[in-house]
């Protein structure tokens, strides 16, 4: 029997998956649908902000020279021939020796060079007593003070949140060019799987991997479609996958080990997908390639192996495809509170709880211990060359939740 090929390193396999998933197209989307998406092109302001000189206060538009004598116990009385509410477009010029009552955001009339805030007056409607002087320019927001016409206000690669979308609306954009969310087909195989909510027979388990993977795709802004309970049958597998055109990636879980009845391996071997071993624990059996034009990543079936493989290999590839630059989880250094062991030649990831500069393992290394994964907030990374980790050893830790 020919010897098995050497397993791929975690780094090499990660690069393989990254190159498999193509960039999503940049498409226009309404602002309300852009939250969390990545801007695909620079955005230039077609208008200045503010687009006209406007009042920063409720008060009175005046000529500063006309109220220079106000102050102390003295006031200056001026007639008020015009009201200027916000939104008025037919602004009447200010005549010398008069004041126009003006609201916040309303256009400053030609001839006025300052705003007296209402608190410094008697609030008169036909005639106003101004009790304090103002300097020219007081309480006036100048045209283009925030953004000049033609300024690049948003750069390609920006992850869009409320502030950026508010700015886009403020310069008149109704939609933005963004990387389209990746469309991911999630398929979980296994005739032993039962939909949650139904009774179990002896030998059956509840199907959870598709729920986990679909949620993980949604968490990063992707759009999953779940194919559940595809039988362990090669023609049925091919039919199920082929009936969903338009996906950017197929993710399967299960059916990739060395035993019998491995439907994913049977269906995709010789079809453009290569099955390999990766020097990692848990999650060694992996596969990737293309089924026709569809990129495929096949994950092992044990739930922690599935979750970990998504975290390390698939998640960064999908984020990069959607234009994200920060594709990696944050890394910190922390000292383990317990002694750990790891198999030689494999990079082990243990579930953990991070507390400042200390990290405590949660559960054992088994790939079936999903409850410990759910209770963890980090992954403890043990390098391939390390087999014994004394308590107090400083290791890299991947932070899963902020």
Short mmCIF file of N, CA, C and O in Angstrom, two decimals, residues 80-174:
data_model
loop_
_atom_site.label_atom_id
_atom_site.label_comp_id
_atom_site.label_asym_id
_atom_site.label_seq_id
_atom_site.Cartn_x
_atom_site.Cartn_y
_atom_site.Cartn_z
N UNK A 80 -38.61 93.44 12.65
CA UNK A 80 -38.46 92.07 12.14
C UNK A 80 -39.47 91.88 11.01
O UNK A 80 -40.60 91.43 11.23
N UNK A 81 -39.09 92.22 9.78
CA UNK A 81 -40.06 92.13 8.68
C UNK A 81 -40.22 90.72 8.09
O UNK A 81 -41.17 90.47 7.36
N UNK A 82 -39.29 89.79 8.39
CA UNK A 82 -39.28 88.49 7.69
C UNK A 82 -39.00 87.37 8.69
O UNK A 82 -38.16 87.53 9.59
N UNK A 83 -39.72 86.26 8.52
CA UNK A 83 -39.40 85.00 9.21
C UNK A 83 -38.74 84.06 8.22
O UNK A 83 -39.18 83.95 7.06
N UNK A 84 -37.69 83.33 8.68
CA UNK A 84 -37.01 82.36 7.80
C UNK A 84 -37.02 80.99 8.51
O UNK A 84 -36.10 80.68 9.29
N UNK A 85 -38.02 80.17 8.26
CA UNK A 85 -38.01 78.81 8.82
C UNK A 85 -37.07 77.92 8.02
O UNK A 85 -36.71 78.23 6.87
N UNK A 86 -36.63 76.81 8.63
CA UNK A 86 -35.82 75.84 7.90
C UNK A 86 -36.61 75.32 6.71
O UNK A 86 -37.80 75.03 6.82
N UNK A 87 -35.95 75.25 5.57
CA UNK A 87 -36.60 74.76 4.36
C UNK A 87 -37.08 75.86 3.44
O UNK A 87 -37.46 75.59 2.29
N UNK A 88 -37.08 77.11 3.90
CA UNK A 88 -37.52 78.20 3.02
C UNK A 88 -36.48 78.41 1.92
O UNK A 88 -35.27 78.43 2.17
N UNK A 89 -36.96 78.56 0.71
CA UNK A 89 -36.04 78.71 -0.44
C UNK A 89 -36.03 80.12 -1.02
O UNK A 89 -35.07 80.50 -1.69
N UNK A 90 -37.09 80.89 -0.79
CA UNK A 90 -37.15 82.25 -1.34
C UNK A 90 -36.69 83.25 -0.29
O UNK A 90 -37.48 83.98 0.31
N UNK A 91 -35.40 83.29 -0.05
CA UNK A 91 -34.84 84.09 1.03
C UNK A 91 -34.73 85.55 0.60
O UNK A 91 -34.14 85.87 -0.44
N UNK A 92 -35.30 86.42 1.44
CA UNK A 92 -35.30 87.87 1.16
C UNK A 92 -34.04 88.49 1.74
O UNK A 92 -33.67 88.21 2.89
N UNK A 93 -33.32 89.34 0.99
CA UNK A 93 -32.13 90.00 1.54
C UNK A 93 -32.46 90.83 2.79
O UNK A 93 -33.57 91.38 2.92
N UNK A 94 -31.51 90.89 3.68
CA UNK A 94 -31.66 91.66 4.92
C UNK A 94 -31.31 93.13 4.66
O UNK A 94 -30.19 93.44 4.23
N UNK A 95 -32.27 94.00 4.96
CA UNK A 95 -32.02 95.44 4.81
C UNK A 95 -31.27 95.95 6.03
O UNK A 95 -31.45 95.45 7.14
N UNK A 96 -30.41 96.94 5.87
CA UNK A 96 -29.71 97.52 7.03
C UNK A 96 -30.72 98.00 8.08
O UNK A 96 -31.80 98.49 7.75
N UNK A 97 -30.34 97.82 9.35
CA UNK A 97 -31.19 98.30 10.44
C UNK A 97 -32.38 97.42 10.71
O UNK A 97 -33.30 97.83 11.43
N UNK A 98 -32.42 96.19 10.18
CA UNK A 98 -33.51 95.25 10.45
C UNK A 98 -32.93 93.91 10.88
O UNK A 98 -31.72 93.67 10.79
N UNK A 99 -33.81 93.03 11.34
CA UNK A 99 -33.43 91.66 11.70
C UNK A 99 -34.45 90.71 11.11
O UNK A 99 -35.64 91.05 10.99
N UNK A 100 -34.01 89.54 10.71
CA UNK A 100 -34.91 88.49 10.27
C UNK A 100 -34.90 87.37 11.31
O UNK A 100 -33.83 86.88 11.68
N UNK A 101 -36.11 87.00 11.78
CA UNK A 101 -36.17 85.85 12.69
C UNK A 101 -35.84 84.59 11.90
O UNK A 101 -36.39 84.36 10.81
N UNK A 102 -34.94 83.76 12.44
CA UNK A 102 -34.41 82.61 11.68
C UNK A 102 -34.34 81.39 12.58
O UNK A 102 -34.12 81.49 13.79
N UNK A 103 -34.58 80.22 11.99
CA UNK A 103 -34.54 78.96 12.72
C UNK A 103 -33.27 78.18 12.37
O UNK A 103 -32.65 78.41 11.32
N UNK A 104 -32.89 77.27 13.24
CA UNK A 104 -31.69 76.46 13.01
C UNK A 104 -31.79 75.72 11.68
O UNK A 104 -32.80 75.08 11.39
N UNK A 105 -30.75 75.82 10.87
CA UNK A 105 -30.70 75.15 9.58
C UNK A 105 -31.25 75.96 8.43
O UNK A 105 -31.10 75.57 7.27
N UNK A 106 -31.89 77.10 8.73
CA UNK A 106 -32.46 77.93 7.67
C UNK A 106 -31.35 78.72 6.97
O UNK A 106 -30.32 79.06 7.57
N UNK A 107 -31.55 79.06 5.70
CA UNK A 107 -30.51 79.81 4.96
C UNK A 107 -30.35 81.23 5.49
O UNK A 107 -31.33 81.92 5.78
N UNK A 108 -29.10 81.66 5.61
CA UNK A 108 -28.80 83.01 6.06
C UNK A 108 -29.09 83.99 4.91
O UNK A 108 -28.64 83.77 3.78
N UNK A 109 -29.86 85.04 5.18
CA UNK A 109 -30.22 85.95 4.08
C UNK A 109 -29.01 86.77 3.63
O UNK A 109 -28.13 87.12 4.43
N UNK A 110 -28.94 87.10 2.34
CA UNK A 110 -27.90 88.00 1.87
C UNK A 110 -27.95 89.31 2.66
O UNK A 110 -29.03 89.83 2.96
N UNK A 111 -26.80 89.81 3.02
CA UNK A 111 -26.72 91.04 3.80
C UNK A 111 -26.48 90.78 5.27
O UNK A 111 -25.94 91.65 5.97
N UNK A 112 -26.87 89.62 5.78
CA UNK A 112 -26.62 89.30 7.19
C UNK A 112 -25.22 88.73 7.33
O UNK A 112 -24.74 87.99 6.47
N UNK A 113 -24.55 89.06 8.45
CA UNK A 113 -23.22 88.49 8.68
C UNK A 113 -23.09 87.86 10.06
O UNK A 113 -22.00 87.48 10.48
N UNK A 114 -24.21 87.71 10.79
CA UNK A 114 -24.17 87.09 12.11
C UNK A 114 -25.58 86.68 12.53
O UNK A 114 -26.58 87.18 11.97
N UNK A 115 -25.63 85.75 13.48
CA UNK A 115 -26.89 85.32 14.08
C UNK A 115 -26.84 85.64 15.56
O UNK A 115 -25.88 85.26 16.26
N UNK A 116 -27.87 86.33 16.04
CA UNK A 116 -28.03 86.53 17.48
C UNK A 116 -28.94 85.43 17.99
O UNK A 116 -30.07 85.29 17.50
N UNK A 117 -28.47 84.64 18.95
CA UNK A 117 -29.32 83.56 19.45
C UNK A 117 -30.49 84.14 20.22
O UNK A 117 -30.40 85.21 20.83
N UNK A 118 -31.62 83.43 20.18
CA UNK A 118 -32.86 83.94 20.76
C UNK A 118 -32.72 84.24 22.24
O UNK A 118 -33.37 85.15 22.77
N UNK A 119 -31.82 83.53 22.93
CA UNK A 119 -31.62 83.76 24.37
C UNK A 119 -31.05 85.14 24.67
O UNK A 119 -31.15 85.64 25.80
N UNK A 120 -30.45 85.79 23.66
CA UNK A 120 -29.88 87.12 23.85
C UNK A 120 -30.82 88.21 23.36
O UNK A 120 -30.40 89.35 23.07
N UNK A 121 -32.12 87.88 23.25
CA UNK A 121 -33.14 88.84 22.80
C UNK A 121 -34.38 88.69 23.68
O UNK A 121 -34.44 87.81 24.55
N UNK A 122 -35.38 89.53 23.37
CA UNK A 122 -36.67 89.37 24.05
C UNK A 122 -37.62 88.47 23.28
O UNK A 122 -38.77 88.28 23.67
N UNK A 123 -37.15 87.90 22.15
CA UNK A 123 -37.96 86.98 21.37
C UNK A 123 -39.08 87.62 20.59
O UNK A 123 -40.03 86.94 20.19
N UNK A 124 -38.99 88.90 20.34
CA UNK A 124 -40.06 89.60 19.65
C UNK A 124 -40.30 89.10 18.24
O UNK A 124 -39.36 88.68 17.55
N UNK A 125 -41.57 89.20 17.80
CA UNK A 125 -41.93 88.72 16.46
C UNK A 125 -41.99 89.85 15.44
O UNK A 125 -41.58 89.69 14.29
N UNK A 126 -42.52 91.00 15.84
CA UNK A 126 -42.59 92.14 14.93
C UNK A 126 -41.40 93.08 15.11
O UNK A 126 -40.96 93.74 14.17
N UNK A 127 -40.92 93.13 16.34
CA UNK A 127 -39.79 93.98 16.68
C UNK A 127 -39.01 93.26 17.77
O UNK A 127 -39.61 92.69 18.69
N UNK A 128 -37.70 93.25 17.69
CA UNK A 128 -36.90 92.50 18.64
C UNK A 128 -35.92 93.42 19.35
O UNK A 128 -35.35 94.34 18.75
N UNK A 129 -35.75 93.18 20.66
CA UNK A 129 -34.74 93.89 21.43
C UNK A 129 -33.54 92.97 21.58
O UNK A 129 -33.62 91.88 22.18
N UNK A 130 -32.41 93.36 20.99
CA UNK A 130 -31.17 92.57 21.04
C UNK A 130 -30.35 93.07 22.22
O UNK A 130 -30.05 94.27 22.33
N UNK A 131 -29.97 92.15 23.12
CA UNK A 131 -29.34 92.52 24.39
C UNK A 131 -27.84 92.27 24.42
O UNK A 131 -27.19 92.60 25.41
N UNK A 132 -27.28 91.66 23.37
CA UNK A 132 -25.85 91.37 23.36
C UNK A 132 -25.30 91.56 21.95
O UNK A 132 -25.97 91.26 20.96
N UNK A 133 -24.08 92.08 21.85
CA UNK A 133 -23.47 92.23 20.53
C UNK A 133 -22.97 90.88 20.01
O UNK A 133 -22.83 89.92 20.76
N UNK A 134 -22.69 90.82 18.71
CA UNK A 134 -22.12 89.61 18.10
C UNK A 134 -21.01 90.02 17.14
O UNK A 134 -21.03 91.13 16.58
N UNK A 135 -20.05 89.13 16.98
CA UNK A 135 -19.00 89.34 16.00
C UNK A 135 -19.47 88.82 14.64
O UNK A 135 -20.29 87.88 14.57
N UNK A 136 -18.99 89.39 13.55
CA UNK A 136 -19.32 88.85 12.23
C UNK A 136 -18.98 87.35 12.15
O UNK A 136 -17.93 86.92 12.64
N UNK A 137 -19.87 86.57 11.57
CA UNK A 137 -19.68 85.12 11.43
C UNK A 137 -20.24 84.30 12.57
O UNK A 137 -20.27 83.06 12.48
N UNK A 138 -20.72 84.95 13.64
CA UNK A 138 -21.21 84.22 14.81
C UNK A 138 -22.43 83.36 14.43
O UNK A 138 -23.39 83.85 13.83
N UNK A 139 -22.36 82.09 14.80
CA UNK A 139 -23.47 81.12 14.65
C UNK A 139 -23.89 80.93 13.19
O UNK A 139 -25.05 80.62 12.92
N UNK A 140 -22.95 81.10 12.26
CA UNK A 140 -23.24 80.81 10.85
C UNK A 140 -22.42 79.61 10.40
O UNK A 140 -21.20 79.58 10.59
N UNK A 141 -23.10 78.62 9.86
CA UNK A 141 -22.42 77.46 9.25
C UNK A 141 -22.18 77.79 7.79
O UNK A 141 -23.12 77.96 7.01
N UNK A 142 -20.92 77.86 7.40
CA UNK A 142 -20.57 78.29 6.05
C UNK A 142 -20.70 77.15 5.04
O UNK A 142 -20.47 75.97 5.35
N UNK A 143 -21.05 77.51 3.81
CA UNK A 143 -21.15 76.53 2.74
C UNK A 143 -19.82 75.79 2.59
O UNK A 143 -18.75 76.39 2.60
N UNK A 144 -19.87 74.45 2.50
CA UNK A 144 -18.68 73.63 2.33
C UNK A 144 -17.81 73.51 3.56
O UNK A 144 -16.71 72.96 3.49
N UNK A 145 -18.27 74.01 4.71
CA UNK A 145 -17.46 73.97 5.93
C UNK A 145 -17.14 72.54 6.35
O UNK A 145 -16.07 72.24 6.86
N UNK A 146 -18.08 71.62 6.12
CA UNK A 146 -17.86 70.21 6.47
C UNK A 146 -17.21 69.46 5.31
O UNK A 146 -16.18 68.79 5.49
N UNK A 147 -17.78 69.57 4.14
CA UNK A 147 -17.28 68.85 2.96
C UNK A 147 -17.32 69.79 1.76
O UNK A 147 -18.37 70.37 1.46
N UNK A 148 -16.20 69.94 1.08
CA UNK A 148 -16.17 70.74 -0.14
C UNK A 148 -16.66 69.91 -1.33
O UNK A 148 -16.50 68.69 -1.36
N UNK A 149 -17.28 70.57 -2.27
CA UNK A 149 -17.73 69.92 -3.50
C UNK A 149 -16.55 69.20 -4.16
O UNK A 149 -15.47 69.78 -4.32
N UNK A 150 -16.74 67.92 -4.53
CA UNK A 150 -15.69 67.14 -5.18
C UNK A 150 -14.77 66.38 -4.24
O UNK A 150 -13.87 65.68 -4.69
N UNK A 151 -15.01 66.48 -2.94
CA UNK A 151 -14.20 65.76 -1.96
C UNK A 151 -14.57 64.28 -1.94
O UNK A 151 -15.74 63.92 -1.99
N UNK A 152 -13.56 63.42 -1.86
CA UNK A 152 -13.82 61.99 -1.64
C UNK A 152 -14.16 61.80 -0.17
O UNK A 152 -13.32 61.98 0.70
N UNK A 153 -15.42 61.45 0.09
CA UNK A 153 -15.89 61.36 1.47
C UNK A 153 -15.87 59.94 2.02
O UNK A 153 -15.80 59.74 3.23
N UNK A 154 -15.92 58.93 1.16
CA UNK A 154 -15.86 57.53 1.59
C UNK A 154 -14.92 56.78 0.66
O UNK A 154 -15.02 56.91 -0.56
N UNK A 155 -14.04 55.99 1.25
CA UNK A 155 -13.06 55.25 0.46
C UNK A 155 -13.50 53.82 0.24
O UNK A 155 -14.11 53.19 1.12
N UNK A 156 -13.16 53.28 -0.92
CA UNK A 156 -13.40 51.85 -1.18
C UNK A 156 -12.74 51.03 -0.09
O UNK A 156 -11.64 51.33 0.36
N UNK A 157 -13.44 50.00 0.35
CA UNK A 157 -12.94 49.15 1.43
C UNK A 157 -13.53 49.50 2.78
O UNK A 157 -13.32 48.76 3.75
N UNK A 158 -14.27 50.60 2.88
CA UNK A 158 -14.89 51.00 4.14
C UNK A 158 -16.05 50.06 4.46
O UNK A 158 -16.90 49.77 3.62
N UNK A 159 -16.06 49.56 5.70
CA UNK A 159 -17.21 48.78 6.18
C UNK A 159 -18.28 49.78 6.60
O UNK A 159 -18.05 50.63 7.47
N UNK A 160 -19.45 49.70 6.00
CA UNK A 160 -20.46 50.73 6.14
C UNK A 160 -21.31 50.53 7.39
O UNK A 160 -21.90 49.48 7.59
N UNK A 161 -21.32 51.56 8.22
CA UNK A 161 -22.18 51.57 9.40
C UNK A 161 -23.05 52.81 9.36
O UNK A 161 -23.12 53.51 8.33
N UNK A 162 -23.74 53.11 10.46
CA UNK A 162 -24.73 54.18 10.45
C UNK A 162 -24.12 55.53 10.08
O UNK A 162 -24.73 56.31 9.32
N UNK A 163 -22.93 55.84 10.58
CA UNK A 163 -22.32 57.14 10.31
C UNK A 163 -22.02 57.32 8.82
O UNK A 163 -22.31 58.38 8.23
N UNK A 164 -21.46 56.30 8.18
CA UNK A 164 -21.12 56.40 6.77
C UNK A 164 -22.39 56.47 5.90
O UNK A 164 -22.42 57.19 4.90
N UNK A 165 -23.41 55.73 6.29
CA UNK A 165 -24.66 55.76 5.51
C UNK A 165 -25.35 57.10 5.69
O UNK A 165 -25.95 57.63 4.74
N UNK A 166 -25.29 57.68 6.89
CA UNK A 166 -25.84 59.00 7.07
C UNK A 166 -25.13 60.04 6.22
O UNK A 166 -25.76 60.93 5.63
N UNK A 167 -23.81 59.94 6.12
CA UNK A 167 -23.04 60.84 5.28
C UNK A 167 -23.42 60.68 3.81
O UNK A 167 -23.58 61.67 3.08
N UNK A 168 -23.57 59.44 3.37
CA UNK A 168 -23.95 59.20 1.97
C UNK A 168 -25.30 59.84 1.66
O UNK A 168 -25.48 60.46 0.60
N UNK A 169 -26.25 59.69 2.58
CA UNK A 169 -27.56 60.32 2.37
C UNK A 169 -27.42 61.84 2.36
O UNK A 169 -28.09 62.53 1.56
N UNK A 170 -26.54 62.39 3.21
CA UNK A 170 -26.39 63.84 3.32
C UNK A 170 -25.84 64.47 2.05
O UNK A 170 -26.06 65.65 1.79
N UNK A 171 -25.11 63.69 1.24
CA UNK A 171 -24.61 64.24 -0.04
C UNK A 171 -25.50 63.82 -1.21
O UNK A 171 -25.13 64.01 -2.36
N UNK A 172 -26.66 63.22 -0.88
CA UNK A 172 -27.64 62.95 -1.92
C UNK A 172 -27.60 61.58 -2.54
O UNK A 172 -28.31 61.33 -3.52
N UNK A 173 -26.82 60.64 -1.97
CA UNK A 173 -26.76 59.30 -2.54
C UNK A 173 -27.91 58.45 -2.02
O UNK A 173 -28.11 58.34 -0.80
N UNK A 174 -28.65 57.84 -2.93
CA UNK A 174 -29.73 56.94 -2.54
C UNK A 174 -29.27 55.49 -2.48
O UNK A 174 -29.92 54.64 -1.85
#
